[in-house]
Short mmCIF file of C-alpha atoms in Angstrom, two decimals:
data_model
loop_
_atom_site.label_atom_id
_atom_site.label_comp_id
_atom_site.label_asym_id
_atom_site.label_seq_id
_atom_site.Cartn_x
_atom_site.Cartn_y
_atom_site.Cartn_z
CA MET A 1 4.53 -19.08 -2.04
CA GLU A 2 2.01 -17.77 -4.57
CA ASP A 3 -0.65 -20.37 -3.96
CA LYS A 4 -3.24 -18.83 -1.66
CA GLU A 5 -5.70 -16.25 -3.02
CA ILE A 6 -5.97 -13.44 -0.49
CA LEU A 7 -7.86 -10.85 -2.55
CA SER A 8 -10.66 -11.36 -5.03
CA MET A 9 -12.77 -8.78 -6.84
CA THR A 10 -15.70 -9.75 -9.04
CA GLY A 11 -17.71 -7.27 -11.11
CA ILE A 12 -16.59 -4.24 -9.11
CA VAL A 13 -18.46 -1.09 -10.21
CA LYS A 14 -18.06 2.34 -8.64
CA GLU A 15 -20.40 5.19 -9.47
CA TYR A 16 -20.56 8.76 -8.22
CA ASN A 17 -23.42 11.19 -8.46
CA MET A 18 -21.92 14.30 -10.06
CA GLY A 19 -24.50 17.06 -9.91
CA GLY A 20 -27.38 14.77 -10.74
CA GLU A 21 -25.45 12.81 -13.39
CA ILE A 22 -24.10 9.35 -12.65
CA SER A 23 -20.39 8.93 -13.41
CA ARG A 24 -19.21 5.31 -13.62
CA VAL A 25 -15.54 5.30 -12.63
CA LEU A 26 -15.04 1.51 -12.36
CA LYS A 27 -16.88 -0.56 -14.92
CA GLY A 28 -16.87 -4.14 -13.71
CA ILE A 29 -13.38 -4.95 -12.37
CA ASP A 30 -12.35 -8.56 -11.93
CA LEU A 31 -9.06 -8.97 -10.08
CA SER A 32 -7.43 -11.61 -7.90
CA VAL A 33 -4.18 -11.43 -5.98
CA ARG A 34 -2.34 -14.37 -4.47
CA GLU A 35 -0.15 -14.44 -1.40
CA GLY A 36 3.40 -13.35 -2.16
CA GLU A 37 2.60 -11.51 -5.37
CA PHE A 38 4.13 -8.17 -6.36
CA LEU A 39 1.42 -6.55 -8.50
CA ALA A 40 1.48 -3.18 -10.23
CA VAL A 41 -1.75 -1.44 -11.24
CA LEU A 42 -0.68 0.85 -14.05
CA GLY A 43 -2.79 3.67 -15.41
CA PRO A 44 -2.84 7.37 -16.27
CA SER A 45 -4.56 10.09 -14.25
CA GLY A 46 -8.33 9.68 -14.45
CA SER A 47 -8.16 5.96 -15.27
CA GLY A 48 -9.83 4.87 -12.03
CA LYS A 49 -6.70 3.57 -10.34
CA SER A 50 -7.08 5.75 -7.24
CA THR A 51 -10.72 4.68 -6.87
CA LEU A 52 -9.64 1.04 -7.17
CA MET A 53 -6.90 1.60 -4.58
CA ASN A 54 -9.42 3.09 -2.14
CA ILE A 55 -11.66 0.07 -2.51
CA ILE A 56 -8.75 -2.37 -2.11
CA GLY A 57 -7.72 -0.44 1.02
CA CYS A 58 -11.26 -0.51 2.44
CA LEU A 59 -11.35 3.29 2.35
CA ASP A 60 -14.36 3.16 0.02
CA VAL A 61 -16.96 0.58 -0.95
CA PRO A 62 -18.09 -0.44 -4.45
CA THR A 63 -21.52 0.41 -5.86
CA GLU A 64 -21.80 -3.12 -7.24
CA GLY A 65 -19.77 -6.30 -7.13
CA GLU A 66 -18.07 -8.45 -4.52
CA TYR A 67 -14.74 -7.83 -2.79
CA MET A 68 -13.24 -10.66 -0.73
CA LEU A 69 -10.17 -10.08 1.43
CA SER A 70 -8.67 -12.91 3.48
CA GLY A 71 -11.91 -14.87 3.13
CA ARG A 72 -14.19 -12.02 4.27
CA THR A 73 -16.76 -10.27 2.11
CA ILE A 74 -15.83 -6.64 2.66
CA GLY A 75 -19.27 -5.29 1.71
CA GLU A 76 -20.84 -7.16 4.64
CA GLN A 77 -18.56 -5.59 7.30
CA ASP A 78 -19.51 -2.68 9.56
CA GLU A 79 -17.33 0.42 9.93
CA LYS A 80 -15.68 -0.85 13.13
CA THR A 81 -14.61 -4.07 11.40
CA LEU A 82 -13.42 -2.13 8.34
CA ALA A 83 -11.29 0.09 10.59
CA HIS A 84 -9.80 -3.05 12.15
CA ILE A 85 -9.09 -4.49 8.67
CA ARG A 86 -7.41 -1.25 7.58
CA SER A 87 -5.17 -1.21 10.63
CA LYS A 88 -4.30 -4.94 10.71
CA GLU A 89 -4.58 -6.26 7.15
CA ILE A 90 -3.32 -3.39 5.02
CA GLY A 91 -0.09 -1.44 5.23
CA PHE A 92 -0.49 1.90 3.45
CA ILE A 93 2.42 3.63 1.71
CA PHE A 94 1.67 7.05 0.16
CA GLN A 95 3.45 9.30 -2.32
CA SER A 96 3.69 12.12 0.24
CA PHE A 97 4.83 9.84 3.10
CA HIS A 98 2.16 11.07 5.60
CA LEU A 99 4.61 11.23 8.51
CA LEU A 100 3.83 13.22 11.67
CA GLN A 101 6.24 16.14 11.47
CA LYS A 102 6.66 16.57 15.23
CA GLN A 103 7.37 12.90 15.85
CA ASN A 104 10.73 11.26 15.20
CA ALA A 105 11.18 8.19 12.98
CA LEU A 106 10.77 5.75 15.87
CA GLU A 107 7.58 7.42 17.07
CA ASN A 108 6.12 7.48 13.55
CA VAL A 109 6.71 3.74 13.19
CA GLU A 110 5.24 3.09 16.64
CA LEU A 111 1.96 4.80 15.78
CA PRO A 112 0.01 1.86 14.28
CA LEU A 113 1.33 -0.37 17.06
CA ILE A 114 -0.25 1.97 19.65
CA TYR A 115 -3.61 1.55 17.86
CA ALA A 116 -3.00 -2.20 17.81
CA GLY A 117 -2.75 -2.17 21.63
CA MET A 118 0.90 -3.28 21.84
CA SER A 119 2.73 -2.52 25.09
CA LYS A 120 5.24 0.35 25.15
CA HIS A 121 8.27 -1.93 25.45
CA ASP A 122 7.14 -4.29 22.68
CA ARG A 123 6.23 -1.56 20.24
CA VAL A 124 9.53 0.27 20.73
CA GLU A 125 11.41 -2.96 20.09
CA ARG A 126 9.25 -3.71 17.05
CA ALA A 127 9.67 -0.18 15.65
CA LYS A 128 13.47 -0.38 16.08
CA GLU A 129 13.46 -3.73 14.28
CA MET A 130 11.45 -2.31 11.38
CA LEU A 131 13.71 0.74 11.03
CA GLU A 132 16.74 -1.55 11.01
CA LYS A 133 15.09 -3.62 8.29
CA VAL A 134 14.76 -0.58 6.03
CA GLY A 135 18.32 0.59 6.76
CA LEU A 136 17.51 3.48 9.10
CA SER A 137 18.76 2.31 12.48
CA ASP A 138 20.95 5.48 12.60
CA LYS A 139 17.98 7.80 11.99
CA MET A 140 15.57 6.60 14.69
CA TYR A 141 15.50 9.88 16.58
CA HIS A 142 15.50 12.17 13.54
CA LEU A 143 12.41 14.24 12.73
CA PRO A 144 11.04 14.02 9.17
CA ASN A 145 12.48 17.46 8.24
CA GLN A 146 15.93 16.16 9.20
CA MET A 147 15.71 13.35 6.64
CA SER A 148 15.79 13.14 2.86
CA GLY A 149 12.69 12.20 0.85
CA GLY A 150 14.01 8.66 0.37
CA GLN A 151 14.65 8.26 4.07
CA GLN A 152 11.15 9.55 4.87
CA GLN A 153 9.63 7.03 2.47
CA ARG A 154 11.63 4.25 4.14
CA VAL A 155 10.23 5.37 7.51
CA ALA A 156 6.75 5.17 5.93
CA ILE A 157 7.52 1.65 4.68
CA ALA A 158 8.79 0.61 8.13
CA ARG A 159 5.54 1.93 9.61
CA ALA A 160 3.47 0.08 7.01
CA ILE A 161 5.10 -3.30 7.71
CA SER A 162 5.18 -2.89 11.52
CA THR A 163 1.82 -4.62 12.01
CA ASN A 164 2.78 -7.45 9.63
CA PRO A 165 -0.15 -6.71 7.28
CA THR A 166 -1.59 -9.11 4.71
CA ILE A 167 -1.05 -6.59 1.90
CA LEU A 168 1.29 -3.64 1.40
CA LEU A 169 -0.68 -1.09 -0.63
CA ALA A 170 1.59 1.53 -2.18
CA ASP A 171 0.18 4.60 -3.96
CA GLU A 172 2.76 6.15 -6.32
CA PRO A 173 5.50 5.30 -3.78
CA THR A 174 8.27 6.96 -5.81
CA GLY A 175 6.21 9.90 -7.09
CA ALA A 176 7.91 12.47 -4.83
CA LEU A 177 11.44 11.05 -5.24
CA ASP A 178 14.23 11.50 -7.78
CA GLN A 179 15.07 8.60 -10.07
CA LYS A 180 18.01 7.26 -8.05
CA THR A 181 16.14 7.40 -4.76
CA GLY A 182 13.07 5.84 -6.37
CA LYS A 183 15.22 2.94 -7.55
CA GLN A 184 16.47 2.41 -3.97
CA VAL A 185 12.86 2.29 -2.72
CA MET A 186 12.02 -0.25 -5.42
CA GLU A 187 14.99 -2.37 -4.34
CA LEU A 188 13.54 -2.33 -0.80
CA PHE A 189 10.17 -3.45 -2.21
CA HIS A 190 11.93 -6.36 -4.00
CA LYS A 191 13.57 -7.35 -0.71
CA LEU A 192 10.25 -7.28 1.16
CA ASN A 193 8.56 -9.27 -1.62
CA ASP A 194 11.37 -11.84 -1.55
CA GLU A 195 10.58 -12.26 2.17
CA GLY A 196 7.04 -13.21 1.14
CA ARG A 197 5.18 -9.93 1.55
CA THR A 198 2.31 -9.28 -0.86
CA ILE A 199 2.63 -5.87 -2.53
CA ILE A 200 0.06 -4.00 -4.64
CA MET A 201 1.55 -0.85 -6.15
CA ILE A 202 -0.52 1.84 -7.89
CA THR A 203 1.44 3.84 -10.44
CA HIS A 204 1.26 5.84 -13.67
CA ASP A 205 4.95 5.15 -14.46
CA VAL A 206 5.69 2.24 -16.84
CA ASN A 207 9.28 1.95 -15.64
CA ILE A 208 8.23 1.73 -12.00
CA ALA A 209 5.49 -0.77 -12.87
CA LYS A 210 8.08 -3.01 -14.52
CA HIS A 211 9.65 -3.64 -11.11
CA ALA A 212 6.58 -5.70 -10.22
CA LYS A 213 6.31 -9.38 -11.11
CA ARG A 214 2.83 -8.89 -12.58
CA ILE A 215 1.25 -5.82 -14.17
CA VAL A 216 -2.39 -5.00 -14.83
CA ARG A 217 -3.32 -1.91 -16.78
CA ILE A 218 -6.36 0.16 -15.87
CA LEU A 219 -7.87 2.54 -18.44
CA ASP A 220 -11.30 4.18 -18.39
CA GLY A 221 -12.39 2.02 -15.46
CA ASN A 222 -11.49 -1.29 -17.11
CA ILE A 223 -8.63 -3.65 -16.33
CA SER A 224 -6.51 -5.61 -18.82
CA GLU A 225 -3.46 -7.82 -18.47
CA GLY A 226 -0.65 -8.45 -20.90
CA VAL A 227 2.79 -7.37 -21.95
CA ILE A 228 3.46 -3.71 -21.18
CA GLU A 229 5.36 -1.94 -23.93
CA ASP A 230 7.76 0.92 -23.23
CA ALA A 231 6.12 4.31 -22.99
#
């Protein structure tokens, strides 16, 4: 499965102007991801991992360097195309779930399908299928405040995979969960990866990173690969 390169970064630099001083957050990142990979980007707070995630997710653009996603040079795309890429190519999973509190689980999963232009009948059926996949067929009509943190994260995962994205991009997906619930979410990630989904997970937690099949470490805006020792 892991034979097709779907993401390639070459010499990615990101600088910010901080009160007249230039701060270089990413210092020439080279990274490639192949279809079907489960990659963890491991780094402490301030390492540049959130900046890298925003660039991978087309939420930000690099100052220098080339980013290719599914054969397209991201830096050459206009905002409309980038919005389309974000909605179709990337499934976002956040630490704080980002569910709409007044919408039930089914309606939350439907949301990206509305933006994708899917008919009411088809998107309801698709959302039900996704909730069943993450083990929440009995919680479809529950509001977020009627569910546990682990259940809310599974709703968020169902929403992320509903459009069948090229990449699942998870930012500290277990950060708001207890250890047992976090392990259950990681088991779901393994299941999705076994089905062939490409997962990029951003984390500061060595033990969570070790669930991935490949780990890169980011520190002071530089990436390295190798064996990760216990913290």
